[in-house]
Short mmCIF file of C-alpha atoms and ligand atoms in Angstrom, two decimals:
data_model
loop_
_atom_site.label_atom_id
_atom_site.label_comp_id
_atom_site.label_asym_id
_atom_site.label_seq_id
_atom_site.Cartn_x
_atom_site.Cartn_y
_atom_site.Cartn_z
CA UNK A 1 -5.87 2.61 21.03
CA UNK A 2 -5.84 6.06 22.61
CA UNK A 3 -3.40 7.64 24.99
CA UNK A 4 -4.40 10.21 27.59
CA UNK A 5 -2.74 12.93 25.47
CA UNK A 6 -5.27 12.46 22.66
CA UNK A 7 -7.93 14.13 24.79
CA UNK A 8 -5.65 16.40 26.76
CA UNK A 9 -6.67 19.65 25.12
CA UNK A 10 -10.27 19.15 23.97
CA UNK A 11 -12.96 21.07 25.82
CA UNK A 12 -15.83 18.75 24.97
CA UNK A 13 -16.40 15.63 22.91
CA UNK A 14 -19.99 14.50 22.32
CA UNK A 15 -21.08 11.08 21.09
CA UNK A 16 -24.40 11.18 19.29
CA UNK A 17 -26.75 8.27 18.60
CA UNK A 18 -30.29 8.41 17.20
CA UNK A 19 -31.77 4.98 16.72
CA UNK A 20 -34.79 5.81 14.49
CA UNK A 21 -32.64 7.52 11.85
CA UNK A 22 -29.52 5.37 12.38
CA UNK A 23 -27.37 8.43 13.14
CA UNK A 24 -24.04 7.80 14.79
CA UNK A 25 -21.82 10.83 15.06
CA UNK A 26 -19.15 12.54 17.13
CA UNK A 27 -18.85 16.29 17.69
CA UNK A 28 -15.53 17.54 19.01
CA UNK A 29 -15.15 21.04 20.42
CA UNK A 30 -11.43 21.62 20.71
CA UNK A 31 -11.15 25.19 21.97
CA UNK A 32 -13.55 28.12 22.35
CA UNK A 33 -11.10 30.68 23.75
CA UNK A 34 -11.58 32.96 20.75
CA UNK A 35 -15.26 32.20 20.14
CA UNK A 36 -17.68 29.39 19.27
CA UNK A 37 -16.12 26.38 17.62
CA UNK A 38 -16.53 26.36 13.83
CA UNK A 39 -15.81 23.36 11.64
CA UNK A 40 -17.28 21.20 8.93
CA UNK A 41 -19.39 18.09 9.40
CA UNK A 42 -17.88 15.15 7.52
CA UNK A 43 -19.71 11.95 6.61
CA UNK A 44 -17.50 8.95 6.04
CA UNK A 45 -17.81 5.15 6.36
CA UNK A 46 -15.25 4.89 9.16
CA UNK A 47 -14.28 1.29 9.93
CA UNK A 48 -14.70 1.85 13.65
CA UNK A 49 -15.73 4.44 16.19
CA UNK A 50 -12.10 4.71 17.25
CA UNK A 51 -11.11 5.72 13.71
CA UNK A 52 -13.87 8.33 13.59
CA UNK A 53 -12.84 9.66 16.99
CA UNK A 54 -9.20 9.97 15.96
CA UNK A 55 -10.22 11.91 12.83
CA UNK A 56 -12.54 14.30 14.61
CA UNK A 57 -10.03 15.04 17.39
CA UNK A 58 -7.30 15.79 14.84
CA UNK A 59 -9.48 17.90 12.54
CA UNK A 60 -11.08 19.94 15.32
CA UNK A 61 -7.67 20.82 16.75
CA UNK A 62 -6.55 21.99 13.30
CA UNK A 63 -9.59 24.28 13.08
CA UNK A 64 -8.60 26.10 16.27
CA UNK A 65 -5.26 27.13 14.75
CA UNK A 66 -6.80 27.92 11.37
CA UNK A 67 -9.32 30.34 12.94
CA UNK A 68 -6.66 31.86 15.22
CA UNK A 69 -4.26 32.42 12.29
CA UNK A 70 -7.05 34.05 10.28
CA UNK A 71 -7.72 36.49 13.14
CA UNK A 72 -11.29 35.23 13.46
CA UNK A 73 -13.09 35.33 16.78
CA UNK A 74 -13.89 31.65 16.46
CA UNK A 75 -12.74 28.45 18.05
CA UNK A 76 -12.06 25.05 16.54
CA UNK A 77 -14.53 22.20 16.22
CA UNK A 78 -15.49 19.43 13.85
CA UNK A 79 -18.17 16.77 13.51
CA UNK A 80 -18.12 13.34 11.87
CA UNK A 81 -21.09 11.22 10.94
CA UNK A 82 -20.20 7.53 10.77
CA UNK A 83 -21.78 6.13 7.62
CA UNK A 84 -21.65 5.92 3.85
CA UNK A 85 -22.84 9.23 2.37
CA UNK A 86 -24.01 7.47 -0.83
CA UNK A 87 -26.32 4.95 0.85
CA UNK A 88 -26.99 6.01 4.46
CA UNK A 89 -27.74 9.70 4.18
CA UNK A 90 -31.44 10.47 4.72
CA UNK A 91 -33.33 13.66 5.62
CA UNK A 92 -34.17 12.07 9.00
CA UNK A 93 -30.49 11.37 9.73
CA UNK A 94 -29.48 14.91 8.76
CA UNK A 95 -32.23 16.43 10.86
CA UNK A 96 -31.17 14.29 13.83
CA UNK A 97 -27.69 15.70 13.36
CA UNK A 98 -29.21 19.19 13.32
CA UNK A 99 -30.88 18.50 16.67
CA UNK A 100 -27.53 17.33 18.11
CA UNK A 101 -25.86 20.54 16.95
CA UNK A 102 -28.71 22.67 18.34
CA UNK A 103 -28.38 20.97 21.75
CA UNK A 104 -24.88 22.44 22.06
CA UNK A 105 -26.50 25.89 22.11
CA UNK A 106 -24.15 27.50 19.61
CA UNK A 107 -20.86 26.32 21.12
CA UNK A 108 -20.37 24.40 17.85
CA UNK A 109 -21.20 25.86 14.41
CA UNK A 110 -21.34 23.40 11.57
CA UNK A 111 -20.73 23.58 7.80
CA UNK A 112 -20.34 21.45 4.72
CA UNK A 113 -17.35 19.07 4.47
CA UNK A 114 -16.24 15.87 2.72
CA UNK A 115 -19.31 13.67 2.17
CA UNK A 116 -21.86 16.40 2.87
CA UNK A 117 -23.31 19.03 0.53
CA UNK A 118 -24.88 22.44 0.89
CA UNK A 119 -28.25 20.78 0.09
CA UNK A 120 -27.75 18.47 3.10
CA UNK A 121 -27.34 21.54 5.23
CA UNK A 122 -30.77 22.68 4.19
CA UNK A 123 -32.03 19.64 6.16
CA UNK A 124 -29.80 20.32 9.17
CA UNK A 125 -30.88 23.92 9.10
CA UNK A 126 -34.51 22.83 9.74
CA UNK A 127 -33.38 21.83 13.27
CA UNK A 128 -30.55 24.25 14.09
CA UNK A 129 -29.57 27.80 13.32
CA UNK A 130 -25.91 27.09 14.04
CA UNK A 131 -24.99 26.44 10.40
CA UNK A 132 -22.86 28.49 7.99
CA UNK A 133 -22.03 28.05 4.32
CA UNK A 134 -25.69 27.72 3.31
CA UNK A 135 -26.89 28.37 -0.24
CA UNK A 136 -27.90 31.95 -1.01
CA UNK A 137 -31.63 30.98 -1.13
CA UNK A 138 -31.35 29.87 2.52
CA UNK A 139 -29.68 33.09 3.63
CA UNK A 140 -26.10 31.92 3.23
CA UNK A 141 -23.23 33.23 1.12
CA UNK A 142 -23.04 30.43 -1.44
CA UNK A 143 -19.89 28.87 -2.86
CA UNK A 144 -16.81 29.91 -0.80
CA UNK A 145 -14.29 28.78 -3.48
CA UNK A 146 -13.81 32.10 -5.30
CA UNK A 147 -13.03 33.73 -1.91
CA UNK A 148 -10.58 30.95 -1.08
CA UNK A 149 -8.91 31.61 -4.43
CA UNK A 150 -8.71 35.34 -3.68
CA UNK A 151 -7.03 34.57 -0.34
CA UNK A 152 -4.50 32.36 -2.08
CA UNK A 153 -3.85 35.11 -4.60
CA UNK A 154 -3.24 37.73 -1.85
CA UNK A 155 -1.03 35.19 -0.09
CA UNK A 156 1.06 34.67 -3.21
CA UNK A 157 1.46 38.44 -3.60
CA UNK A 158 2.78 38.58 -0.03
CA UNK A 159 5.17 35.72 -0.75
CA UNK A 160 6.36 37.52 -3.87
CA UNK A 161 7.01 40.65 -1.84
CA UNK A 162 8.97 38.70 0.74
CA UNK A 163 10.99 36.75 -1.82
CA UNK A 164 11.41 39.24 -4.65
CA UNK A 165 10.78 42.58 -2.91
CA UNK A 166 7.71 43.50 -4.90
CA UNK A 167 4.11 42.32 -4.47
CA UNK A 168 3.34 41.71 -8.07
CA UNK A 169 3.20 38.58 -10.19
CA UNK A 170 3.34 39.99 -13.74
CA UNK A 171 5.79 37.97 -15.80
CA UNK A 172 6.14 35.25 -13.14
CA UNK A 173 5.24 31.66 -14.01
CA UNK A 174 2.87 29.81 -11.69
CA UNK A 175 2.41 26.01 -11.88
CA UNK A 176 -1.17 25.27 -10.80
CA UNK A 177 -2.08 21.73 -9.78
CA UNK A 178 -5.85 21.15 -10.00
CA UNK A 179 -8.32 23.26 -11.99
CA UNK A 180 -11.38 22.70 -9.78
CA UNK A 181 -13.41 25.26 -7.91
CA UNK A 182 -10.44 27.05 -6.33
CA UNK A 183 -7.75 26.33 -8.93
CA UNK A 184 -9.82 27.73 -11.79
CA UNK A 185 -10.62 30.98 -9.98
CA UNK A 186 -6.98 31.32 -8.96
CA UNK A 187 -5.93 30.96 -12.63
CA UNK A 188 -8.33 33.76 -13.53
CA UNK A 189 -6.77 36.09 -10.96
CA UNK A 190 -3.20 35.17 -11.90
CA UNK A 191 -3.90 35.56 -15.61
CA UNK A 192 -5.47 38.98 -15.03
CA UNK A 193 -2.36 39.96 -13.06
CA UNK A 194 -0.11 39.11 -16.00
CA UNK A 195 1.32 35.83 -14.68
CA UNK A 196 2.10 32.94 -17.02
CA UNK A 197 0.46 29.62 -16.19
CA UNK A 198 1.55 25.99 -16.34
CA UNK A 199 -1.46 23.83 -15.47
CA UNK A 200 -2.40 20.25 -14.85
CA UNK A 201 -5.48 18.25 -13.88
CA UNK A 202 -6.57 14.62 -14.13
CA UNK A 203 -9.62 15.94 -16.00
CA UNK A 204 -8.44 16.69 -19.56
CA UNK A 205 -11.44 18.89 -20.33
CA UNK A 206 -10.48 21.34 -17.59
CA UNK A 207 -6.92 21.43 -18.91
CA UNK A 208 -8.07 22.22 -22.49
CA UNK A 209 -10.33 24.97 -21.16
CA UNK A 210 -7.44 26.54 -19.24
CA UNK A 211 -5.16 26.40 -22.28
CA UNK A 212 -7.84 28.16 -24.32
CA UNK A 213 -8.89 30.70 -21.67
CA UNK A 214 -5.49 31.67 -20.22
CA UNK A 215 -2.97 30.68 -22.90
CA UNK A 216 -1.65 28.24 -20.29
CA UNK A 217 0.94 25.57 -21.00
CA UNK A 218 -0.23 22.13 -19.87
CA UNK A 219 1.76 19.22 -18.45
CA UNK A 220 0.69 15.68 -17.43
CA UNK A 221 -0.20 15.42 -13.68
CA UNK A 222 3.08 13.75 -12.66
CA UNK A 223 5.19 16.45 -14.36
CA UNK A 224 3.80 19.44 -12.48
CA UNK A 225 6.34 19.13 -9.63
CA UNK A 226 9.31 19.57 -11.95
CA UNK A 227 7.70 22.26 -14.12
CA UNK A 228 9.92 25.25 -14.89
CA UNK A 229 8.10 27.91 -12.86
CA UNK A 230 8.61 30.49 -10.09
CA UNK A 231 5.67 29.38 -7.95
CA UNK A 232 3.94 26.04 -7.33
CA UNK A 233 0.26 26.37 -6.35
CA UNK A 234 -1.21 23.04 -5.18
CA UNK A 235 -5.02 23.16 -5.49
CA UNK A 236 -5.92 19.45 -5.69
CA UNK A 237 -5.02 17.03 -2.94
CA UNK A 238 -2.90 16.87 0.22
CA UNK A 239 0.51 15.38 1.09
CA UNK A 240 2.02 16.56 -2.22
CA UNK A 241 5.10 17.97 -0.47
CA UNK A 242 6.95 14.73 0.21
CA UNK A 243 10.25 12.85 -0.28
CA UNK A 244 9.44 12.04 -3.93
CA UNK A 245 8.31 15.50 -5.04
CA UNK A 246 10.66 17.84 -3.16
CA UNK A 247 13.82 17.00 -5.16
CA UNK A 248 11.92 17.80 -8.38
CA UNK A 249 10.95 21.40 -7.48
CA UNK A 250 12.55 24.27 -9.34
CA UNK A 251 10.27 26.92 -7.88
CA UNK A 252 11.05 29.56 -5.21
CA UNK A 253 7.60 29.72 -3.62
CA UNK A 254 4.95 27.11 -2.75
CA UNK A 255 1.45 28.33 -1.89
CA UNK A 256 -1.98 26.97 -2.75
CA UNK A 257 -5.42 25.94 -1.49
CA UNK A 258 -4.94 22.21 -0.83
CA UNK A 259 -5.27 21.09 2.79
CA UNK A 260 -2.46 19.25 4.61
CA UNK A 261 0.14 19.81 1.92
CA UNK A 262 3.14 18.67 3.97
CA UNK A 263 3.21 14.85 3.98
CA UNK A 264 5.13 15.06 7.27
CA UNK A 265 6.12 17.99 9.43
CA UNK A 266 9.80 17.69 8.51
CA UNK A 267 9.00 18.35 4.85
CA UNK A 268 8.43 21.98 5.85
CA UNK A 269 12.00 22.03 7.15
CA UNK A 270 13.20 20.37 3.93
CA UNK A 271 11.58 23.15 1.84
CA UNK A 272 13.30 25.75 3.96
CA UNK A 273 16.65 24.00 3.57
CA UNK A 274 16.16 24.15 -0.22
CA UNK A 275 15.45 27.87 -0.06
CA UNK A 276 11.79 27.44 -1.05
CA UNK A 277 9.37 29.82 0.67
CA UNK A 278 6.34 27.83 1.85
CA UNK A 279 3.06 29.64 2.63
CA UNK A 280 1.46 27.39 5.29
CA UNK A 281 -1.75 25.87 3.86
CA UNK A 282 -3.98 26.57 6.85
CA UNK A 283 -3.16 30.28 6.63
CA UNK A 284 -3.26 30.86 2.86
CA UNK A 285 -6.44 28.81 2.27
CA UNK A 286 -8.59 30.48 4.96
CA UNK A 287 -10.52 32.78 2.60
CA UNK A 288 -13.55 30.51 2.34
CA UNK A 289 -13.72 30.15 6.09
CA UNK A 290 -13.51 33.92 6.54
CA UNK A 291 -16.45 34.26 4.14
CA UNK A 292 -18.75 31.68 5.73
CA UNK A 293 -17.87 32.89 9.22
CA UNK A 294 -19.11 36.36 8.25
CA UNK A 295 -22.64 34.94 7.86
CA UNK A 296 -22.99 35.00 11.63
CA UNK A 297 -22.79 38.76 11.91
CA UNK A 298 -24.53 39.70 8.69
CA UNK A 299 -22.53 39.26 5.51
CA UNK A 300 -20.49 42.35 4.55
CA UNK A 301 -18.53 41.87 1.31
CA UNK A 302 -16.15 44.81 1.98
CA UNK A 303 -15.29 43.51 5.45
CA UNK A 304 -14.75 40.00 4.11
CA UNK A 305 -12.45 41.37 1.44
CA UNK A 306 -10.42 43.31 4.05
CA UNK A 307 -10.08 40.18 6.18
CA UNK A 308 -9.14 38.06 3.17
CA UNK A 309 -6.49 40.63 2.21
CA UNK A 310 -5.26 40.25 5.80
CA UNK A 311 -4.08 36.73 4.84
CA UNK A 312 -1.22 38.47 3.04
CA UNK A 313 -0.31 40.48 6.18
CA UNK A 314 -0.44 37.34 8.34
CA UNK A 315 1.87 35.57 5.93
CA UNK A 316 4.38 38.43 5.91
CA UNK A 317 4.52 38.22 9.73
CA UNK A 318 4.98 34.44 9.51
CA UNK A 319 7.77 34.73 6.92
CA UNK A 320 9.58 37.30 9.09
CA UNK A 321 9.18 35.17 12.22
CA UNK A 322 10.47 32.12 10.35
CA UNK A 323 13.56 34.02 9.30
CA UNK A 324 14.30 35.73 12.59
CA UNK A 325 13.93 32.51 14.60
CA UNK A 326 15.38 30.16 12.01
CA UNK A 327 12.31 27.92 11.99
CA UNK A 328 10.11 26.61 9.18
CA UNK A 329 7.15 28.76 8.20
CA UNK A 330 4.62 26.16 9.39
CA UNK A 331 6.11 26.28 12.86
CA UNK A 332 6.16 30.10 12.81
CA UNK A 333 2.44 30.11 11.85
CA UNK A 334 1.64 27.77 14.75
CA UNK A 335 3.59 29.98 17.15
CA UNK A 336 1.67 33.09 16.10
CA UNK A 337 -1.67 31.28 16.37
CA UNK A 338 -0.78 29.94 19.83
CA UNK A 339 0.25 33.44 20.96
CA UNK A 340 -3.09 34.82 19.86
CA UNK A 341 -4.84 32.07 21.81
CA UNK A 342 -2.86 32.53 24.97
CA UNK A 343 -3.23 36.30 24.93
CA UNK A 344 -7.01 35.92 24.53
CA UNK A 345 -7.05 33.38 27.37
CA UNK A 346 -5.16 35.80 29.63
CA UNK A 347 -7.58 38.62 28.84
CA UNK A 348 -10.48 36.36 29.68
CA UNK A 349 -9.15 35.55 33.17
P1 LIG B 1 -12.31 20.51 -6.50
O1 LIG B 1 -12.68 19.10 -6.25
O2 LIG B 1 -13.30 21.43 -7.11
O3 LIG B 1 -10.99 20.57 -7.43
C1 LIG B 1 -9.92 19.68 -7.33
C2 LIG B 1 -9.35 19.54 -8.74
O4 LIG B 1 -8.16 18.77 -8.64
C3 LIG B 1 -10.28 18.80 -9.70
O5 LIG B 1 -10.36 19.49 -10.92
C4 LIG B 1 -9.61 17.43 -9.85
O6 LIG B 1 -9.84 16.84 -11.11
C5 LIG B 1 -8.15 17.82 -9.68
N1 LIG B 1 -7.27 16.71 -9.31
C6 LIG B 1 -7.54 15.64 -8.51
N2 LIG B 1 -6.47 14.82 -8.43
C7 LIG B 1 -5.49 15.40 -9.17
C8 LIG B 1 -4.16 15.04 -9.48
N3 LIG B 1 -3.61 13.93 -9.02
N4 LIG B 1 -3.45 15.88 -10.26
C9 LIG B 1 -3.99 17.01 -10.76
N5 LIG B 1 -5.26 17.39 -10.52
C10 LIG B 1 -5.99 16.60 -9.74
O7 LIG B 1 -11.81 21.08 -5.08
P2 LIG B 1 -11.63 22.60 -4.64
O8 LIG B 1 -12.85 23.04 -3.93
O9 LIG B 1 -11.13 23.40 -5.77
O10 LIG B 1 -10.48 22.47 -3.54
C11 LIG B 1 -9.13 22.22 -3.90
C12 LIG B 1 -8.33 21.93 -2.65
O11 LIG B 1 -8.38 23.06 -1.78
C13 LIG B 1 -8.82 20.74 -1.82
O12 LIG B 1 -7.69 20.12 -1.25
C14 LIG B 1 -9.67 21.40 -0.75
O13 LIG B 1 -9.72 20.60 0.43
C15 LIG B 1 -8.88 22.67 -0.50
N6 LIG B 1 -9.70 23.76 0.05
C16 LIG B 1 -10.79 24.23 -0.63
C17 LIG B 1 -11.52 25.26 -0.15
C18 LIG B 1 -12.71 25.80 -0.90
O14 LIG B 1 -13.19 26.91 -0.57
N7 LIG B 1 -13.21 25.13 -1.91
C19 LIG B 1 -11.18 25.92 1.15
C20 LIG B 1 -9.96 25.41 1.74
C21 LIG B 1 -9.26 24.35 1.21
#
């Protein structure tokens, strides 16, 4: 099922089993050149260990580039617990996972992810200190979503500057897909900045609230891609930039919080060919990660804000690189992240 290349660039992959609690998990540390490997711990009923392994290898690699692009002194890692979070999650299982994380001595730092909650991390935290994203009562920084939204907002300002010569969004129309934790906060920031909003969500109540709160126009979920707007901000699910949606777009900029927005790599090239400026997802949505990472050195709101504003600067460098080299923005972002990694590796020698 696997080829040698699947493991070629991982520093360490740990298989965890704890019979009394039924824990089966894999922790993948992809790269610690820039610092300890940070990444969420997912719980999912994978059909096989091979499927779980494939997921954790792919996700941990992605975290290395996300941290590098966000200028954080952190590496990339990820953990997966094999099991159904609705039926198999117990305090004993979570604590056994905490012990497994602790055994790595801080080389891997864990956080909440799909299938795990901040409350679960209270249990993990009983056995390891290498946890971030804890609730405020446990010494953490609480919900990262407003900070993620702020990063997306700064990223859109940078995109506006690159595309229209001015970093302001007053009078521009932004189509926001998804009014959840991040999408809602983003709407607040855009509305305060004088942008007009076109919104959609599968939850009608959220849509009505946005219409009332922001004077937004609403469209059914499938019509958001063709909405008449200047910017499309995907804040719901991934793979929304694909063969079906791209021909519908009338916007000039795409930038939002959703992970893995490009269905396939070549859709980044297709956006470029259509003259649409794409803010790579792993760069523009790093605000939450910047916030939780700051817990390690003592949370400092002003420093976090400076680093989150830095998302805009990183994007400007990416847009310029994309233009000067004639490559899609996603590829330019990867190049810059790889350069940061190799320069750090050289300095370490
Ligand atoms: P959320 O679950 O709070 O919000 C998602 C919203 O999208 C919900 O209101 C949901 O009803 C809506 N939605 C689902 N399917 C839809 C569809 N087909 N059309 C329109 N709306 C739909 O999630 P959250 O935390 O706001 O995150 C949004 C995205 O950003 C996710 O992809 C997440 O992985 C990503 N992200 C979130 C971060 C955070 O700090 N919360 C950090 C980095 C990425």
